[in-house]
Short mmCIF file of C-alpha atoms in Angstrom, two decimals:
data_model
loop_
_atom_site.label_atom_id
_atom_site.label_comp_id
_atom_site.label_asym_id
_atom_site.label_seq_id
_atom_site.Cartn_x
_atom_site.Cartn_y
_atom_site.Cartn_z
CA MET A 1 -2.31 -23.95 -29.65
CA THR A 2 -0.42 -23.98 -26.63
CA TYR A 3 1.28 -20.25 -25.54
CA ILE A 4 4.48 -20.01 -23.29
CA MET A 5 3.50 -17.88 -19.93
CA PHE A 6 5.66 -14.89 -20.20
CA ALA A 7 5.39 -11.19 -19.14
CA HIS A 8 7.07 -8.47 -19.73
CA LEU A 9 8.26 -6.67 -16.44
CA HIS A 10 10.13 -3.70 -17.79
CA VAL A 11 8.33 -1.87 -20.17
CA LYS A 12 8.28 1.58 -21.12
CA SER A 13 5.61 4.37 -22.40
CA ALA A 14 5.52 7.53 -24.27
CA PHE A 15 5.33 8.58 -20.87
CA SER A 16 9.12 7.82 -20.93
CA PHE A 17 9.90 11.04 -22.90
CA LEU A 18 12.90 10.07 -25.70
CA HIS A 19 12.81 6.45 -24.58
CA ALA A 20 9.36 4.94 -26.06
CA GLY A 21 6.74 6.15 -27.87
CA SER A 22 4.24 3.35 -27.49
CA SER A 23 0.88 4.84 -25.39
CA PRO A 24 -0.16 2.81 -22.55
CA GLU A 25 -2.96 1.31 -24.71
CA ASP A 26 -1.00 0.24 -27.32
CA LEU A 27 1.33 -1.69 -24.91
CA VAL A 28 -1.56 -3.57 -23.55
CA LYS A 29 -2.78 -4.46 -26.86
CA GLN A 30 0.38 -5.66 -28.39
CA ALA A 31 0.83 -7.88 -24.87
CA ARG A 32 -2.77 -9.52 -25.59
CA ASN A 33 -2.00 -10.36 -29.38
CA ILE A 34 0.92 -12.43 -27.61
CA HIS A 35 -1.27 -13.51 -24.98
CA CYS A 36 0.51 -12.08 -21.85
CA PRO A 37 -1.48 -12.53 -18.98
CA ALA A 38 0.38 -9.83 -17.28
CA LEU A 39 2.62 -6.50 -18.16
CA ALA A 40 4.87 -4.00 -16.29
CA LEU A 41 4.68 -0.60 -17.03
CA THR A 42 8.37 0.68 -15.75
CA ASP A 43 8.35 4.23 -17.01
CA LYS A 44 11.41 6.15 -16.47
CA ASN A 45 11.63 8.10 -13.39
CA GLY A 46 7.56 8.62 -12.80
CA ILE A 47 4.41 6.54 -12.89
CA TYR A 48 2.70 8.95 -15.23
CA GLY A 49 0.42 6.27 -17.46
CA ALA A 50 -0.40 4.28 -14.43
CA VAL A 51 -4.16 5.13 -14.41
CA ARG A 52 -4.20 4.53 -18.25
CA PHE A 53 -2.27 1.43 -17.99
CA LEU A 54 -4.41 0.15 -15.17
CA LYS A 55 -7.49 0.74 -17.31
CA ALA A 56 -6.48 -0.63 -20.47
CA CYS A 57 -5.20 -4.07 -18.54
CA LYS A 58 -8.43 -4.37 -17.37
CA SER A 59 -10.61 -3.95 -20.62
CA GLN A 60 -8.26 -6.84 -21.91
CA GLY A 61 -7.79 -9.26 -19.11
CA ILE A 62 -4.15 -8.52 -18.29
CA GLN A 63 -2.88 -8.05 -14.73
CA GLY A 64 -1.25 -5.08 -14.62
CA ILE A 65 1.76 -3.98 -13.08
CA ILE A 66 2.70 -0.86 -11.58
CA GLY A 67 6.36 0.06 -11.45
CA SER A 68 9.05 2.97 -12.31
CA GLU A 69 12.74 2.49 -13.73
CA VAL A 70 14.12 5.09 -11.07
CA THR A 71 17.91 6.44 -11.46
CA VAL A 72 20.16 5.89 -8.62
CA GLU A 73 23.15 7.53 -8.88
CA ASN A 74 23.17 7.31 -12.55
CA SER A 75 22.15 3.65 -12.70
CA PRO A 76 18.94 2.25 -13.49
CA VAL A 77 17.03 0.12 -10.99
CA VAL A 78 13.64 -1.03 -12.12
CA LEU A 79 11.11 -1.23 -9.15
CA LEU A 80 7.60 -3.18 -9.03
CA VAL A 81 4.71 -2.53 -6.98
CA GLN A 82 3.46 -5.39 -5.05
CA ASN A 83 0.57 -4.17 -3.19
CA GLU A 84 -0.73 -0.69 -1.83
CA THR A 85 1.99 -0.15 0.50
CA GLY A 86 4.34 -0.76 -2.28
CA TYR A 87 2.81 1.66 -4.12
CA ALA A 88 3.01 4.58 -1.23
CA ASN A 89 6.83 3.39 -1.14
CA LEU A 90 7.08 3.64 -4.80
CA CYS A 91 5.67 7.12 -4.76
CA HIS A 92 7.61 8.25 -1.91
CA ILE A 93 10.82 7.14 -3.67
CA LEU A 94 9.83 9.13 -6.77
CA THR A 95 9.43 12.23 -4.98
CA ALA A 96 12.42 11.94 -2.91
CA ALA A 97 14.19 11.70 -6.39
CA HIS A 98 12.62 14.47 -8.32
CA SER A 99 13.69 16.48 -4.57
CA ALA A 100 17.25 15.65 -4.75
#
């Protein structure tokens, strides 16, 4: 069977309180069931489920992408991490957003 290579790049977990209800592990299992090669976790204004998400991705053979839906002037902006520098930058952005 042939599958279309598709990856969801804006997925929220239960760590986005009142916006989603699935655990990071359940999201990864569903992605595996539909043969997604990669999945991005973009919880609202945080990366609270990142460790659980990445562990689940590793166990299911899926490329895990960390990100966040950051609120900027009352509008959502999705930021995705590409490498360690990007992760550090996202952490700084989230800290600044929570401090404002």
